[in-house]
C-alpha positions as a printed NumPy array, in Angstrom:
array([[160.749,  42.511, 126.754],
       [157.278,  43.725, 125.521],
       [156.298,  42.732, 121.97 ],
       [153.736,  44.705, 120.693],
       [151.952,  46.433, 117.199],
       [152.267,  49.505, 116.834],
       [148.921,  51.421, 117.803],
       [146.328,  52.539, 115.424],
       [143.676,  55.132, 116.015],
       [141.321,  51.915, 116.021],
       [142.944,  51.083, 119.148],
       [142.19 ,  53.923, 120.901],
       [138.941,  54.359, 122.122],
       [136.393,  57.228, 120.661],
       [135.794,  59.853, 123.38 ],
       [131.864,  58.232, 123.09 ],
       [133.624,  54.972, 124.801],
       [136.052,  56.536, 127.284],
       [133.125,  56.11 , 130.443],
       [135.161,  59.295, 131.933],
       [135.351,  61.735, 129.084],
       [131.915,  60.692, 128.624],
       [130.506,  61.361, 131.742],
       [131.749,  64.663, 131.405],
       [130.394,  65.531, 128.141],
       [126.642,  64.325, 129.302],
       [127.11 ,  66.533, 132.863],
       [128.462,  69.803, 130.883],
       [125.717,  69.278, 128.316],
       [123.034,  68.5  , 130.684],
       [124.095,  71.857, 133.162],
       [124.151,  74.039, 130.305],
       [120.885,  72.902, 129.021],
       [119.726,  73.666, 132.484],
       [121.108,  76.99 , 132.651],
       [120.341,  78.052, 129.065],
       [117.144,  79.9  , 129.912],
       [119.101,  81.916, 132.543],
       [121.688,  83.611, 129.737],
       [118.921,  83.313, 126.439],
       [115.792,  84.677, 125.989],
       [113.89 ,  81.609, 126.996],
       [111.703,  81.103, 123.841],
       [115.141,  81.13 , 121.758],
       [116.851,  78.584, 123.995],
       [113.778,  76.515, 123.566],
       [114.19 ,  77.279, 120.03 ],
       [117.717,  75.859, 120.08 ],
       [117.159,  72.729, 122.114],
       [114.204,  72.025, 119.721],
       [116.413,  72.346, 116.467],
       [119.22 ,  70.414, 118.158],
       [117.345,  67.303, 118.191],
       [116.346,  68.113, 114.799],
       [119.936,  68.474, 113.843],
       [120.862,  64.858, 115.632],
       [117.882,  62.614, 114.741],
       [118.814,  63.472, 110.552],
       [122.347,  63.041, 111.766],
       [121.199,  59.455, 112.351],
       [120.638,  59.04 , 108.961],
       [123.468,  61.366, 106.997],
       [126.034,  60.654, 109.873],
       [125.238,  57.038, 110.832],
       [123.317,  55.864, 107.672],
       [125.071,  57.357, 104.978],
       [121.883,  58.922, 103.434],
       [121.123,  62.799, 102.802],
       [117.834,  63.569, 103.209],
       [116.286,  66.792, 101.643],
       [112.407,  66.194, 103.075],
       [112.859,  65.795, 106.445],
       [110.678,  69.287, 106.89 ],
       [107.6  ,  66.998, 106.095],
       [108.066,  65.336, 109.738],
       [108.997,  68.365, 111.208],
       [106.121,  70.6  , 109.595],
       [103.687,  67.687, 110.092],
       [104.346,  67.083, 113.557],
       [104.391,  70.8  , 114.354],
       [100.321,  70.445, 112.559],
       [ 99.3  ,  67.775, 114.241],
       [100.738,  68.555, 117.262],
       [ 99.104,  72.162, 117.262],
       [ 95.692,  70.527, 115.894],
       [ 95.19 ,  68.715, 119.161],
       [ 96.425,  70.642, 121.41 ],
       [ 93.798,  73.545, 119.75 ],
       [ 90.782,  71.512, 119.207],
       [ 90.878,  68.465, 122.33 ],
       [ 93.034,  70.5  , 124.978],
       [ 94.928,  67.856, 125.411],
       [ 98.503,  68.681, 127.53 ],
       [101.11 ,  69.078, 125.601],
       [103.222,  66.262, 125.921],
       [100.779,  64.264, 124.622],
       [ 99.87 ,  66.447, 121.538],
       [103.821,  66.65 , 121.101],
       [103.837,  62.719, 121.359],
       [100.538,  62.505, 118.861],
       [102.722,  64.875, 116.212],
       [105.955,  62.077, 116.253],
       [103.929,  58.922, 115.712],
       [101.985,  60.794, 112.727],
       [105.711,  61.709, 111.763],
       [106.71 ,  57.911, 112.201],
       [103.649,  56.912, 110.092],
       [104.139,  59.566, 107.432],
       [107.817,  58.197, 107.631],
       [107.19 ,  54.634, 106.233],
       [105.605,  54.994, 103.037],
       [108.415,  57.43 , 101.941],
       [110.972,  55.615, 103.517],
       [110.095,  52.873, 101.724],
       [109.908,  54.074,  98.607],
       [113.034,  56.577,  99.335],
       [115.689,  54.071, 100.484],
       [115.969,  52.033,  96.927],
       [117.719,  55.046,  95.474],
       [120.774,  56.203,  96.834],
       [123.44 ,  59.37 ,  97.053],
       [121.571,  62.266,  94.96 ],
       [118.632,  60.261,  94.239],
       [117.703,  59.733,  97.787],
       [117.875,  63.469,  98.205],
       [115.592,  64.609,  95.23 ],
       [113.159,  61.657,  96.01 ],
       [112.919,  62.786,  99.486],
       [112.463,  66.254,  98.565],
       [109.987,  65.943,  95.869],
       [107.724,  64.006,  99.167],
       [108.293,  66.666, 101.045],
       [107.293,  69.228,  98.562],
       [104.305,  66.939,  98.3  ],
       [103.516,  67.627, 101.734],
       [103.683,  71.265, 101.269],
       [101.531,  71.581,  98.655],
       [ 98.91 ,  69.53 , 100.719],
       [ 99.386,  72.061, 103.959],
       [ 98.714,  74.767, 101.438],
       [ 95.585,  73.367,  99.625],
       [ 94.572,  72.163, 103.181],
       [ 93.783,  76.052, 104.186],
       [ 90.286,  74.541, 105.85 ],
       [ 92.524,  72.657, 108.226],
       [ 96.299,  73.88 , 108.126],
       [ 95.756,  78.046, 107.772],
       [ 96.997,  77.985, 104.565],
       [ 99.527,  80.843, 104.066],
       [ 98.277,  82.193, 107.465],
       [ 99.455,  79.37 , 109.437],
       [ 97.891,  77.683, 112.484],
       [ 97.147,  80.331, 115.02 ],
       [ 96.701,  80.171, 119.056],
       [ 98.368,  76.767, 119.45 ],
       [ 97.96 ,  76.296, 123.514],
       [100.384,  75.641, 126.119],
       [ 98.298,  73.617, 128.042],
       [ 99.503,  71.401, 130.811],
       [ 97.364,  69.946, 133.24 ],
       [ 96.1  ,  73.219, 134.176],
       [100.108,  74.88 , 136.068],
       [ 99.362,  78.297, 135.02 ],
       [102.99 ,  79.127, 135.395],
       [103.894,  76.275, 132.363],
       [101.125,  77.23 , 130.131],
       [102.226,  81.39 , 130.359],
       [105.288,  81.804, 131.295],
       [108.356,  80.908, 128.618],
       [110.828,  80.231, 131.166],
       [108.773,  77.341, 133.01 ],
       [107.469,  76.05 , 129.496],
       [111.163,  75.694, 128.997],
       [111.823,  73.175, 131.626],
       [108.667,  71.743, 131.548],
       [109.118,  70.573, 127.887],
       [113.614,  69.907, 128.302],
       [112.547,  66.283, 129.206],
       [110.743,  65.751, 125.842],
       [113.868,  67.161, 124.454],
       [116.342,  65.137, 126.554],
       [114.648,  61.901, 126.244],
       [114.508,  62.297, 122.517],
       [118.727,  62.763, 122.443],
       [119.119,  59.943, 124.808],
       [117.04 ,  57.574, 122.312],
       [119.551,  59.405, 119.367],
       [122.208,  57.865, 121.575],
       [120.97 ,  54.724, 122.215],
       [120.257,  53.559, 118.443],
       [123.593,  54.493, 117.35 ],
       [125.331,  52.817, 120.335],
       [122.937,  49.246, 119.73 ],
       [123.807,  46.421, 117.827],
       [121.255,  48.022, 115.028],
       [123.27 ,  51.295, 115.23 ],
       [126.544,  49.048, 114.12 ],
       [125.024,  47.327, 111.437],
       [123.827,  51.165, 110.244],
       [127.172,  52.172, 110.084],
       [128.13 ,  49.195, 108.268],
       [125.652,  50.201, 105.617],
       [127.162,  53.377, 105.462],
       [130.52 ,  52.012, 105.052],
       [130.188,  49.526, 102.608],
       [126.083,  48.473, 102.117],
       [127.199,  45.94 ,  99.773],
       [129.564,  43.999, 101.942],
       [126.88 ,  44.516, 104.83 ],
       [124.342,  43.015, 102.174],
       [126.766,  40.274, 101.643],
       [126.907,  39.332, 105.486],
       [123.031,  39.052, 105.579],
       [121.27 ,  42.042, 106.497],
       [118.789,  43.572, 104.824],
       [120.227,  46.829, 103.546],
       [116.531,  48.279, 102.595],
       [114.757,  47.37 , 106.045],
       [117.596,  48.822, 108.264],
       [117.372,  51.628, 106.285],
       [113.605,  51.956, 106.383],
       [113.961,  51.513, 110.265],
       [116.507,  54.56 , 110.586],
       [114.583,  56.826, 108.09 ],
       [111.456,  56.106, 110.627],
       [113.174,  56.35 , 113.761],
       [115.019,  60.083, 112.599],
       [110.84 ,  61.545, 111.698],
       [110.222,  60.04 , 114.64 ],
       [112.694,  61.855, 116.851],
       [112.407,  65.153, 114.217],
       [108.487,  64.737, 114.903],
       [109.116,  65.452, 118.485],
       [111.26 ,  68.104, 118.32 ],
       [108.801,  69.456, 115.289],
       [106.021,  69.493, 118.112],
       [108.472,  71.257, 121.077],
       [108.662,  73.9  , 118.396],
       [104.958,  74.721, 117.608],
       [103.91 ,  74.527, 120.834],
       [106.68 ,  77.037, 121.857],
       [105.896,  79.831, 119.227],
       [102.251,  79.12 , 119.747],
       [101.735,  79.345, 115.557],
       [102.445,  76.89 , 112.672],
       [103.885,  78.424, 110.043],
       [103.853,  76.344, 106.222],
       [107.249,  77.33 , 105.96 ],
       [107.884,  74.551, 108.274],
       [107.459,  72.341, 105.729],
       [109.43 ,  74.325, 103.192],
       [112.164,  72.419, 101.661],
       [114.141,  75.561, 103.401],
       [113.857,  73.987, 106.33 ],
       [115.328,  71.121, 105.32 ],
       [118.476,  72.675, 104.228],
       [118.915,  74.624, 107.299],
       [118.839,  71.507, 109.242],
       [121.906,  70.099, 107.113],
       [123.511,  73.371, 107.549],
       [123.484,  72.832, 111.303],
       [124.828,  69.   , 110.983],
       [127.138,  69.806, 108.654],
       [128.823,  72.706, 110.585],
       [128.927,  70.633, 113.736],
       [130.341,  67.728, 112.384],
       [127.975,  64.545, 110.923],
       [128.641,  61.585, 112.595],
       [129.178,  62.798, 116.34 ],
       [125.652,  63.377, 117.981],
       [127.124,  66.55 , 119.504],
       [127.898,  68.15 , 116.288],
       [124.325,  68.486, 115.67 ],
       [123.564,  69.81 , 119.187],
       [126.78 ,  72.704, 118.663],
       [125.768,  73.574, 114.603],
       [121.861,  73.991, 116.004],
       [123.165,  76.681, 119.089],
       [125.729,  78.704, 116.499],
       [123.258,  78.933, 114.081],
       [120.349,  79.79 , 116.176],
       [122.493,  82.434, 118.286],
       [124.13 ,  84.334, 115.004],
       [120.344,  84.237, 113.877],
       [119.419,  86.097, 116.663],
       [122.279,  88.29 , 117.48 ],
       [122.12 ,  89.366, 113.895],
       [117.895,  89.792, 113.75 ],
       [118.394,  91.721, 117.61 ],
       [120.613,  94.206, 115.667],
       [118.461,  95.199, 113.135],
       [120.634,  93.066, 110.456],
       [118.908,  92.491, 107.251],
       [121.338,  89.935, 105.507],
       [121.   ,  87.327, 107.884],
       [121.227,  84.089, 105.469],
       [124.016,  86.197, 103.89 ],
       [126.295,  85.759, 107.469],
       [124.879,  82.271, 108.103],
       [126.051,  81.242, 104.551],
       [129.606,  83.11 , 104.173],
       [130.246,  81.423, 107.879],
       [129.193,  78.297, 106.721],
       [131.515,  78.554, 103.89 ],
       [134.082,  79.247, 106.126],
       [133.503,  76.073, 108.932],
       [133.319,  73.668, 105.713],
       [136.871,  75.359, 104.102],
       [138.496,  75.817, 108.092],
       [137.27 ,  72.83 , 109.378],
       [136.559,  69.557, 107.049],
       [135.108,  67.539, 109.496],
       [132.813,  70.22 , 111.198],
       [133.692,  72.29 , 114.813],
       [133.125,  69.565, 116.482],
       [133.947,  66.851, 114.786],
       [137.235,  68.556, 114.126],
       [137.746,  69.075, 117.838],
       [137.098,  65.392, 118.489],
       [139.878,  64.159, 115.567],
       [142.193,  66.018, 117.101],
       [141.574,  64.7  , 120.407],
       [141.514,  61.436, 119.027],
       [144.853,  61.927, 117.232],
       [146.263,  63.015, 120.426],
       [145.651,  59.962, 122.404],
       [147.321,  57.979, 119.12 ],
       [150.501,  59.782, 119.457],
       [150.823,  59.017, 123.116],
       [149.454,  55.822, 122.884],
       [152.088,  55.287, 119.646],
       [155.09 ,  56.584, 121.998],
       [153.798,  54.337, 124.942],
       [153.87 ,  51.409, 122.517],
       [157.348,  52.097, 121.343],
       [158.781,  52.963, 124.644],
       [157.575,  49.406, 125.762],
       [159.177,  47.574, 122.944],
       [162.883,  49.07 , 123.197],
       [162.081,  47.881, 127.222]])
């Protein structure tokens, strides 16, 4: 006869550490973010893929970090400048403008961080958007440079001279996907590394993980500098796709939007963020291609309605339940063995 404890949903692994169901998830996501431009407009699925990285690199801070952060427009705006700056004034291709627009992120990143990360819950939020709203201001002062209220204008595609990348929205779109892809796969890897553990530690308990001997303030430095970093690439996808910087991409706006897509795909999972960014970015559209006037109106009653319906986001919801699933049968399995 088999002795055994009874399972616990700690026994059973996460659908991120079943290789199979894995597998599965990164083919489906990487063959519809192949076939995306074929069903969208091209410029909106760019659009989508963009804001989905957005979406996951804060998740690696409100998800895996256990910190909200209001400001993270400031690397997204600031990118999107930078990245349009070069790319305008030293033709430079624009993977490495893009690239150019995330380190300034990562560098714009540390000072805040560092003073951000020694408050935490509400504080962490206002601190982080009263830098952001710092940043504004200076894009607005900055007309000389930034546009001012008229944006930055005629923001090139170039790239290495492949005229059917640099004017055509469909081969832009593939052209730029491996910026986009490479910048999810580093998402993934930080949460899955030994420094992505000790970040959910913090989360969970930052004074026990203070008490084991890490230091709470530099991990959390780290995390707020890798997230501009990823949100500075996905910042540059975006202005280099519309062609234009607008300021409000440094609006504190922004910022909430960004939550709104994390939130309603579940914080915490990676894929929530990549879900919330494609159901907010279609309903967007759908509702601006109808002539709809009330757009945050929709966006905000179905919000509502995702947080009420589903507490842990759509997706996070749909991976409980999956989870819960495999405890039962795993529970029964464990009970048939010990009456054997």
């Amino acid at each position: 006869m088999v002795t055994e404890a009874p399972a616990t949903e700690a026994d059973v692994p996460s659908t991120g550490s079943d290789p199979r169901v894995r597998w599965v998830l990164l083919a489906v996501g990487l063959v519809a973010a192949l076939a995306l431009p074929w069903f969208v407009y091209p410029p909106v699925a760019m659009d989508i893929v963009a804001l989905a990285l957005f979406a996951i690199a804060l998740d690696i801070l409100l998800g895996f970090t256990g910190l909200l952060s209001f400001g993270h427009a400031a690397f997204w705006g600031s990118s999107a400048y930078v990245t349009g700056l070069i790319a305008t004034h030293y033709g430079a291709p624009f993977p490495v403008a893009v690239l150019a627009g995330a380190v300034f992120a990562m560098i714009l990143a540390l000072p805040i961080g560092y003073l951000s990360v020694r408050r935490s819950g509400i504080y962490f939020a206002m601190v982080t958007l009263a830098f952001a709203q710092m940043v504004y201001f200076i894009a607005y002062q900055w007309s000389g440079l930034t546009g001012g209220e008229n944006g930055l204008q005629g923001v090139p595609r170039t790239f290495f001279g492949i005229d059917l990348v640099e004017t055509e929205s469909f081969y832009f779109y593939y052209a730029a996907l491996p910026i986009i892809l490479l910048g999810m796969w580093g998402a993934w890897r930080i949460v899955h590394s030994p420094f992505g553990r000790v970040l959910m530690a913090i989360r969970d308990n930052s004074q026990r993980a203070r008490a084991l001997g890490y230091e709470v303030e530099k991990y959390k430095v780290i995390a707020f500098v890798l997230s501009a970093g990823l949100t500075g690439l996905a910042g540059g996808v975006f202005a280099i796709n519309h062609g234009f910087v607008a300021l409000t991409e440094l609006h504190w706006s922004t910022s909430g939007e960004v939550v709104l897509m994390t939130v309603l795909g579940g914080i915490g999972t990676l894929w929530g963020g990549i879900l919330g960014a494609f159901l907010t970015v279609m309903l967007a559209d759908y509702l601006a291609s109808s002539g709809f006037q009330g757009i945050d109106l929709v966006t905000g009653s179905v919000f509502v309605l995702v947080v009420l319906l589903f507490r842990r986001g759509v997706w996070g919801t749909v991976r409980h339940r999956y989870l819960a699933r495999r405890l039962r049968r795993a529970t029964r399995r464990g009970a048939a063995d010990t009456r054997e």
